[in-house]
Coordinates of C-alpha atoms in Angstrom, one line a residue:
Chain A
X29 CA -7.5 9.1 37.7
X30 CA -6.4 6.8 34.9
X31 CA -8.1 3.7 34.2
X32 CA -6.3 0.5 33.6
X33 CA -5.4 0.0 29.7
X34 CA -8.2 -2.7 29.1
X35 CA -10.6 -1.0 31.0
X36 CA -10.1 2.2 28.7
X37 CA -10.2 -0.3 25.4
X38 CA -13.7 -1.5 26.6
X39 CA -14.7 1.8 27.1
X40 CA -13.6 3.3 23.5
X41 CA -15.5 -0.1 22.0
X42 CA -18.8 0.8 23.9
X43 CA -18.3 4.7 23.1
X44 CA -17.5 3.2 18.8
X45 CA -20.8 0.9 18.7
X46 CA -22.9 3.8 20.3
X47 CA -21.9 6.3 18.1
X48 CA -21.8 3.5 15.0
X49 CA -25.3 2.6 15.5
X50 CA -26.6 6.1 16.1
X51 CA -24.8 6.4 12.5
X52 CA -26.7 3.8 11.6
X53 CA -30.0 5.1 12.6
X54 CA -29.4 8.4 11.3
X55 CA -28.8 6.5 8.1
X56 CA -31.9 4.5 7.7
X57 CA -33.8 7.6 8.8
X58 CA -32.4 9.5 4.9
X59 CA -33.8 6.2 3.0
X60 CA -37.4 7.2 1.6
X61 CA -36.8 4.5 -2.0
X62 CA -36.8 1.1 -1.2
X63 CA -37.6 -1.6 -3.9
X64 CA -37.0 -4.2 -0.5
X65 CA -37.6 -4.4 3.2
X66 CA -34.1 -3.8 4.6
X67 CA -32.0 -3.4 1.3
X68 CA -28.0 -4.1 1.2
X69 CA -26.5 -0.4 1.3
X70 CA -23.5 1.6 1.1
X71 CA -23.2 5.3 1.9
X72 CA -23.0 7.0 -1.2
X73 CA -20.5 9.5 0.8
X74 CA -18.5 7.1 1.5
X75 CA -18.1 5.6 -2.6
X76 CA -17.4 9.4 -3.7
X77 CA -14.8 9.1 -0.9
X78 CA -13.2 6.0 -2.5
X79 CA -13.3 7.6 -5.9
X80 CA -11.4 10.4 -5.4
X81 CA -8.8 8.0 -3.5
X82 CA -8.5 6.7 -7.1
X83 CA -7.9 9.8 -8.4
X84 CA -5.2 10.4 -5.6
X85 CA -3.2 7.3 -6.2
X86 CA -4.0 6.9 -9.8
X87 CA -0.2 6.1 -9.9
X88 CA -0.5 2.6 -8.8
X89 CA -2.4 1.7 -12.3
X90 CA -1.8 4.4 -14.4
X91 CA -4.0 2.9 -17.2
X92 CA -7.2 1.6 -15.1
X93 CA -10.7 2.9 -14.7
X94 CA -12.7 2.4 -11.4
X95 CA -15.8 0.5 -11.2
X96 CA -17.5 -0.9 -8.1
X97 CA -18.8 -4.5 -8.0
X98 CA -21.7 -6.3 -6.6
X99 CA -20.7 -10.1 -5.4
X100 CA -22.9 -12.7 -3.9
X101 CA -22.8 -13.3 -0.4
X102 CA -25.1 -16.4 -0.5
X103 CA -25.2 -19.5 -2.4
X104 CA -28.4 -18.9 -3.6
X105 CA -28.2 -15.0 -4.4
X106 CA -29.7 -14.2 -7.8
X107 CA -27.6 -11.5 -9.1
X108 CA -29.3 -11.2 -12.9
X109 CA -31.4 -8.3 -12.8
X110 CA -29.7 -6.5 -10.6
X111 CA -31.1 -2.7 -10.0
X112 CA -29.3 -0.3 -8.2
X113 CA -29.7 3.4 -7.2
X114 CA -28.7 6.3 -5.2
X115 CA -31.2 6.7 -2.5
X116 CA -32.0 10.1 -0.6
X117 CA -35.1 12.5 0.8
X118 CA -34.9 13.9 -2.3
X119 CA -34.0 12.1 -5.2
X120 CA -33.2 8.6 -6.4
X121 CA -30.4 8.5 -9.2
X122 CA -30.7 4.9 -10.9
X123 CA -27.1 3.5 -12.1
X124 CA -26.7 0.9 -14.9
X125 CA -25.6 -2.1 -14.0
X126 CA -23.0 -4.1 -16.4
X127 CA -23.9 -8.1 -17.2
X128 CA -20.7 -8.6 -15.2
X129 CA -22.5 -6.5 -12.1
X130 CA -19.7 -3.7 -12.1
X131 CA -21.0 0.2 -12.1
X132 CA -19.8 3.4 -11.7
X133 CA -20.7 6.6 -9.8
X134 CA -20.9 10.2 -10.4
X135 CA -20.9 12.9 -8.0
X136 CA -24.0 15.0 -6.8
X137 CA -24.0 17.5 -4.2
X138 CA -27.6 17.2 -3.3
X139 CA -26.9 13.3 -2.8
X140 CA -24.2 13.9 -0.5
X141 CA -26.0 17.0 1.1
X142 CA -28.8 14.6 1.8
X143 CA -26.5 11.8 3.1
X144 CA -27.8 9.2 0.0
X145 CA -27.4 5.5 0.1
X146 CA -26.5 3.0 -2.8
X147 CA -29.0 0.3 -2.5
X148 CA -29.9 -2.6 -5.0
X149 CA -32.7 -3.9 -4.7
X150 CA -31.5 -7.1 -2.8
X151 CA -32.0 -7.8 0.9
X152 CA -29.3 -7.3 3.5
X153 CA -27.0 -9.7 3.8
X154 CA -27.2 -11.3 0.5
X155 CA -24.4 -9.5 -1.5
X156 CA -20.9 -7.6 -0.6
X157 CA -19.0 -5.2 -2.6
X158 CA -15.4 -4.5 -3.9
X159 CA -13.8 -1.8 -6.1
X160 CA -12.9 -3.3 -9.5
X161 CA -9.4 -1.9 -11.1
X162 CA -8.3 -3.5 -14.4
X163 CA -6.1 -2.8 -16.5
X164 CA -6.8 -3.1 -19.5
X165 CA -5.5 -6.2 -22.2
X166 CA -4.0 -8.6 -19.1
X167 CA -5.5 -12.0 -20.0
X168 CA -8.9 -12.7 -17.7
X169 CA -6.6 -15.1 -15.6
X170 CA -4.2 -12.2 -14.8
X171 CA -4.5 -9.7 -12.5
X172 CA -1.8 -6.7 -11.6
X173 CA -0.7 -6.2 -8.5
X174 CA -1.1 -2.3 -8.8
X175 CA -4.5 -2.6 -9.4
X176 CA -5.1 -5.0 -6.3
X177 CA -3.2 -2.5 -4.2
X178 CA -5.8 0.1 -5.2
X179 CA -8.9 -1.6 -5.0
X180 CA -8.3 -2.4 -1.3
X181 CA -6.8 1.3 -0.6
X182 CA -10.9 2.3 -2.3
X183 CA -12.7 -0.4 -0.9
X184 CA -11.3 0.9 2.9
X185 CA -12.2 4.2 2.3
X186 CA -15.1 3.3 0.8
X187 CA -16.2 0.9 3.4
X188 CA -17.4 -2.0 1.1
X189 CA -16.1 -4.4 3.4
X190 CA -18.3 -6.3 5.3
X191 CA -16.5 -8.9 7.7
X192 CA -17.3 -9.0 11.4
X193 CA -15.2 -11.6 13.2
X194 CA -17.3 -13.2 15.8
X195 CA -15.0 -12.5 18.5
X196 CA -15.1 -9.0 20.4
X197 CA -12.0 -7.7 20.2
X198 CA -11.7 -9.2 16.9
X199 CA -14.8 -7.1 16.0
X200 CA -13.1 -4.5 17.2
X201 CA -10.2 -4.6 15.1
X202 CA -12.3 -5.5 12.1
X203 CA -13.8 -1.9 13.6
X204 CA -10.0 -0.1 13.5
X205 CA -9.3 -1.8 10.1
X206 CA -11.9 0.1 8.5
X207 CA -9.2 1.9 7.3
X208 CA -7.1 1.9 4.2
X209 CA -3.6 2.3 5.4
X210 CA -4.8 -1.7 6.4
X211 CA -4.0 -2.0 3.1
X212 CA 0.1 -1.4 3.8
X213 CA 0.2 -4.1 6.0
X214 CA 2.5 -7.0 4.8
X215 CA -0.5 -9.5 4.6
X216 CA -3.5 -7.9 4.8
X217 CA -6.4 -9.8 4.8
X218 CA -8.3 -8.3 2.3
X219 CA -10.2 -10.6 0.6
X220 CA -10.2 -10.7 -4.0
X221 CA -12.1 -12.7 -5.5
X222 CA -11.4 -15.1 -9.1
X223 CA -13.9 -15.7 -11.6
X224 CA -14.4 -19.2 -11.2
X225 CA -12.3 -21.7 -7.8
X226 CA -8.9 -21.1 -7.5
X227 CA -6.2 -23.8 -7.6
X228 CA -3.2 -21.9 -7.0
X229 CA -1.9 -18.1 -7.2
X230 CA 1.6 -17.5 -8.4
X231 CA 3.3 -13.9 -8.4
X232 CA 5.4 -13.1 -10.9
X233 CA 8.3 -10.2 -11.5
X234 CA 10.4 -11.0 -14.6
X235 CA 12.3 -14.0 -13.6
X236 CA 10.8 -14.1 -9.8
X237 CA 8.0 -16.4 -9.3
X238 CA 6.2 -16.9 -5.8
X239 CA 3.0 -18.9 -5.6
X240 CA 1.0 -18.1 -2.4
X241 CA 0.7 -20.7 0.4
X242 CA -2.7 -22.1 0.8
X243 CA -3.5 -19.9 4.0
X244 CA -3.4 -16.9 1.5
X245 CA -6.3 -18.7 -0.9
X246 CA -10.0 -19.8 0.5
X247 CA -10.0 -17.0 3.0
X248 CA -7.8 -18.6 4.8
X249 CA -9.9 -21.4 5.7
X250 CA -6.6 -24.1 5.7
X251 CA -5.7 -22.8 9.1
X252 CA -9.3 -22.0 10.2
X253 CA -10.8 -25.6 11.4
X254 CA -14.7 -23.7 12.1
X255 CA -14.1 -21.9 8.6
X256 CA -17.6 -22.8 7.5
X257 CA -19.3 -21.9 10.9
X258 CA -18.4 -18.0 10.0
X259 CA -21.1 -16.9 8.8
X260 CA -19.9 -12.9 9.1
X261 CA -17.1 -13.2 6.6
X262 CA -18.8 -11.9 3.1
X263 CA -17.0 -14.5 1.2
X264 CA -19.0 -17.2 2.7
X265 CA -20.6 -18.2 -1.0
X266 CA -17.2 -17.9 -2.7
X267 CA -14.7 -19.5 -0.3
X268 CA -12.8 -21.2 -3.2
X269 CA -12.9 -18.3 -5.3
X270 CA -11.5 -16.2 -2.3
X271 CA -7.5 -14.7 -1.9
X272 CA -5.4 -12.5 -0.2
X273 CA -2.0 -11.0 -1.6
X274 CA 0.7 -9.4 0.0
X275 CA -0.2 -6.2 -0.7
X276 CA 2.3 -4.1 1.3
X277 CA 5.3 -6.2 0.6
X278 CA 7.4 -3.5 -1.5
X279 CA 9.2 -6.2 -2.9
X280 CA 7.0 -6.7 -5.3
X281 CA 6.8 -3.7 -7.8
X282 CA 2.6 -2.7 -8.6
X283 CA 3.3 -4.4 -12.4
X284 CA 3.7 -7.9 -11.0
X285 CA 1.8 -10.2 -12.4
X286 CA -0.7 -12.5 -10.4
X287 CA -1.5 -15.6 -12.2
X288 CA -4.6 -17.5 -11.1
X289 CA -4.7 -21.1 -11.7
X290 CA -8.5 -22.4 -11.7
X291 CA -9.6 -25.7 -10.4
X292 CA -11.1 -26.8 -13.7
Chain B
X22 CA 44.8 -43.9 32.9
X23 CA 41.5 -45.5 33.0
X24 CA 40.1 -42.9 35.9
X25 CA 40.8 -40.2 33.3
X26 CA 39.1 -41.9 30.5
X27 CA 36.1 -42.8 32.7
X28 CA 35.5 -39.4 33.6
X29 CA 35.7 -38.3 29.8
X30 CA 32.9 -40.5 29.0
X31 CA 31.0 -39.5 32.2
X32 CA 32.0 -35.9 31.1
X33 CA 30.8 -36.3 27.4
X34 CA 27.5 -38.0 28.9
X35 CA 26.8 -35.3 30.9
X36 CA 27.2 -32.9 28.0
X37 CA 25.1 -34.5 25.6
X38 CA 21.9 -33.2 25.1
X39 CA 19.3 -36.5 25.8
X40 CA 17.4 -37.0 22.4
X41 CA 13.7 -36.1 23.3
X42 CA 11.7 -39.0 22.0
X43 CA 9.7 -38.5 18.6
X44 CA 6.4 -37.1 18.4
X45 CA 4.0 -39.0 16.5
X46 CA 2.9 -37.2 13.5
X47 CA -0.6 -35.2 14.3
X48 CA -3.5 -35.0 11.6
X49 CA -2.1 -33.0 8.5
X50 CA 1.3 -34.1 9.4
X51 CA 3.6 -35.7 7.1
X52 CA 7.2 -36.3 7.2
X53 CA 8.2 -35.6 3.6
X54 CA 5.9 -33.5 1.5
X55 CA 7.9 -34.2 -2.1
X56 CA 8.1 -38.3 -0.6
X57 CA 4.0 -38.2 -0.4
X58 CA 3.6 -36.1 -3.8
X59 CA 5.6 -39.1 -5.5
X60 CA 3.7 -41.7 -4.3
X61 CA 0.3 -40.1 -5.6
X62 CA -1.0 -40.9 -8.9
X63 CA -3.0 -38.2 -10.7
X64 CA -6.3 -39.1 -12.4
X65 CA -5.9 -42.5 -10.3
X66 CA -5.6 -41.9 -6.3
X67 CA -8.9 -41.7 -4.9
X68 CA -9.6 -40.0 -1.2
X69 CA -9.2 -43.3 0.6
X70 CA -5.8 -43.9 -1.2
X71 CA -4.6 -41.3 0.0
X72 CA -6.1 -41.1 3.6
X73 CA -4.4 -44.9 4.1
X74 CA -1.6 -43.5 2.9
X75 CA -0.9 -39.8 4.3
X76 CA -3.5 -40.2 7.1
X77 CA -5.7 -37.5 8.6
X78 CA -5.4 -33.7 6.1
X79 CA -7.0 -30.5 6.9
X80 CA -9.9 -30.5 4.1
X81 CA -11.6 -27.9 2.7
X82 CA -14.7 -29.1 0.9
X83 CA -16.2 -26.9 -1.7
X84 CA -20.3 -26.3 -2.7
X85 CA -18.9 -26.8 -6.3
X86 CA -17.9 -30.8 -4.9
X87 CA -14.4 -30.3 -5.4
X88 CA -11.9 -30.6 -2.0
X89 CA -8.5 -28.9 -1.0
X90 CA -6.8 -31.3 1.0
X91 CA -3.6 -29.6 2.8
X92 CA -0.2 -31.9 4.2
X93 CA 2.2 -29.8 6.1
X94 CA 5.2 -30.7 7.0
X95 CA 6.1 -31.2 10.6
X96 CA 8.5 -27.8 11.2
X97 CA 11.8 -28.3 12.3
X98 CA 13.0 -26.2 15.4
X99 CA 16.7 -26.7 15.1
X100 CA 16.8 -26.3 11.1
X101 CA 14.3 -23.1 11.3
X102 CA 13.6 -23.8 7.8
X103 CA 10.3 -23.5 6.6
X104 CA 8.6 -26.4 6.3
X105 CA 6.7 -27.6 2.9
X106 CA 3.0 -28.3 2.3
X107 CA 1.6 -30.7 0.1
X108 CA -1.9 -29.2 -1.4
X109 CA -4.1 -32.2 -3.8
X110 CA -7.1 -31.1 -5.4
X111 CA -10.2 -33.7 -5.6
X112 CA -12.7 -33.6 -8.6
X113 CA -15.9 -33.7 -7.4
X114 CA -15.9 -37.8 -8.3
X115 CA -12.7 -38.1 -5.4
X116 CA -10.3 -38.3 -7.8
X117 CA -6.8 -36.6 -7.1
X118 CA -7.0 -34.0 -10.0
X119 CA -3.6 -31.8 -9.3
X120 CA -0.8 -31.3 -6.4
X121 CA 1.6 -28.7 -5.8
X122 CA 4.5 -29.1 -3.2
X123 CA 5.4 -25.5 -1.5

């Protein structure tokens, strides 16, 4: 017998947050190192995923390096000191991380045998993560939109994204987003984040120049009036710091330019 | 004569499409974004200038102190152009610090 379209949807939901949390579990059950009570994590799995993703489409910035980043997800999140490692029954690999909180990750089978995790030794809920791709000698106010392109396409595969609308279906296509073909879209809403608040973010091609409406900066917050109710989104301590770009518009070729304008 | 050219008018009447009447403009709302950017000073305008003068904007008010206020204007259905916005940037003393019309 077949079952009504939104009666099937409910069910794949239900059948996705049993089988995520018994994922979960399964997870928490591998962790023996923790510095804190119930750390921030990432499967390490998951990162070596995103790496050789960057390998894959090295094409879109030719000349970059990966590195990962650790951002604050609170106002009050102290991220000097920072100490990170690769957590399994086994062992515990520490990684260095930079004064700007990037690092890097090697590969090692008995990590990914033993399903690791990457855990810094911050509580949950205090800090998100994002792939960092730079090329090198654009000025700090510069970014290319090449390397944007493949930060996103890692950070999907890599699952650094932590963003829950509150709504259900909305979770539920935060759920099916979890993917990094979302990074295709037209306007996806990947959130990058500036060094300091943003003013204004301008594209630029040679003689074409675009800058972004203000629904693409702040997280969209413009068109949002409960914007600082949403306490899921992981930009919450760096709304004016906070941007989207049109990532899958084709028009734009991956060496545009995208020039950030700071508020001060 | 004049039976024909009454039932022109009457015809042209009925043709005409009645002119709804104008909506007053809701909070954010202006009429002319690149109008309201000229008539804002920088370094001088303070918030309450430009609420009395602009009215209601969609605010975004930052931990930092400074505040995105955003002006749209009111789209137009039969142009299907895309209608401007008007962005000011406060400095956390509620001075108007920078616009940008887009």
């Amino acid at each position: 017998m077949a079952l009504p379209y939104w009666t099937g949807m409910k069910l794949l939901a239900i059948f996705s947050l049993l089988v995520c949390l018994r994922t979960a579990f399964a997870a928490d059950d591998a962790v023996v190192v923790t510095a804190v009570r119930d750390p921030v994590k990432k499967s390490y799995k998951k990162m070596i995923d995103g790496a050789a993703l960057f390998e894959e489409r090295k094409h879109l910035a030719p000349d970059a390096a990966l590195r990962f980043k650790l951002i604050p997800r609170q106002a009050d999140t102290r991220m000097e000191g920072v100490e990170l490692e690769v957590a399994a029954d086994s062992i515990a690999i520490p990684l260095k991380v930079a004064p700007d909180q990037t690092f890097t990750i090697e590969r090692n089978r008995t990590a990914l045998k033993e399903n690791a995790q990457v855990m810094p030794n911050r509580k949950v809920g205090t800090m998100t993560w994002r792939a960092d791709v730079r090329t090198p000698g654009l000025p700090p106010n510069v970014r290319r939109l090449g390397d944007l392109r493949l930060e996103c396409a890692v950070g999907m595969k890599a699952g650094l994204i932590s963003n829950y609308p509150a709504g259900f279906w909305g979770w539920l296509d935060g759920l099916i987003a979890q993917n990094e073909s979302y990074c295709h879209r037209a306007a996806p809403r990947y959130l990058f984040f500036a060094e300091r608040p943003i003013w204004s973010v301008t594209l630029v091609d040679g003689g074409r120049r675009e800058v972004l409406p203000v629904d693409m900066l702040y997280g969209g917050a413009s068109r949002d009036p409960d914007w600082q109710k949403d306490r899921h989104c992981d930009c919450s301590a760096l709304f004016d710091r906070a941007y989207f770009v049109p990532l899958g518009d084709s028009s734009w070729p991956n060496d545009t330019r995208v020039e950030i304008e700071y508020m001060s | 004569m004049r039976t024909l050219v009454a039932c022109a008018l009457l015809a042209g009447c009925a043709l005409t499409e009645p002119i709804p009447p104008e909506r007053p403009l809701g909070p954010g709302e202006i009429a002319s974004a690149r109008q309201a950017d000229n008539a804002l000073e920088l370094g001088k305008s303070t918030k309450a200038d430009v609420k009395a003068l602009l009215g209601e904007a969609t605010a975004l008010t930052f931990a930092t102190g400074y505040e995105v206020w955003v002006y749209r204007e009111r789209p137009d259905p039969k142009t299907q152009t895309p209608s401007l916005e008007l962005v000011l940037l406060f400095e956390p003393a509620g001075i108007l610090a920078k616009t940008r019309v887009r």
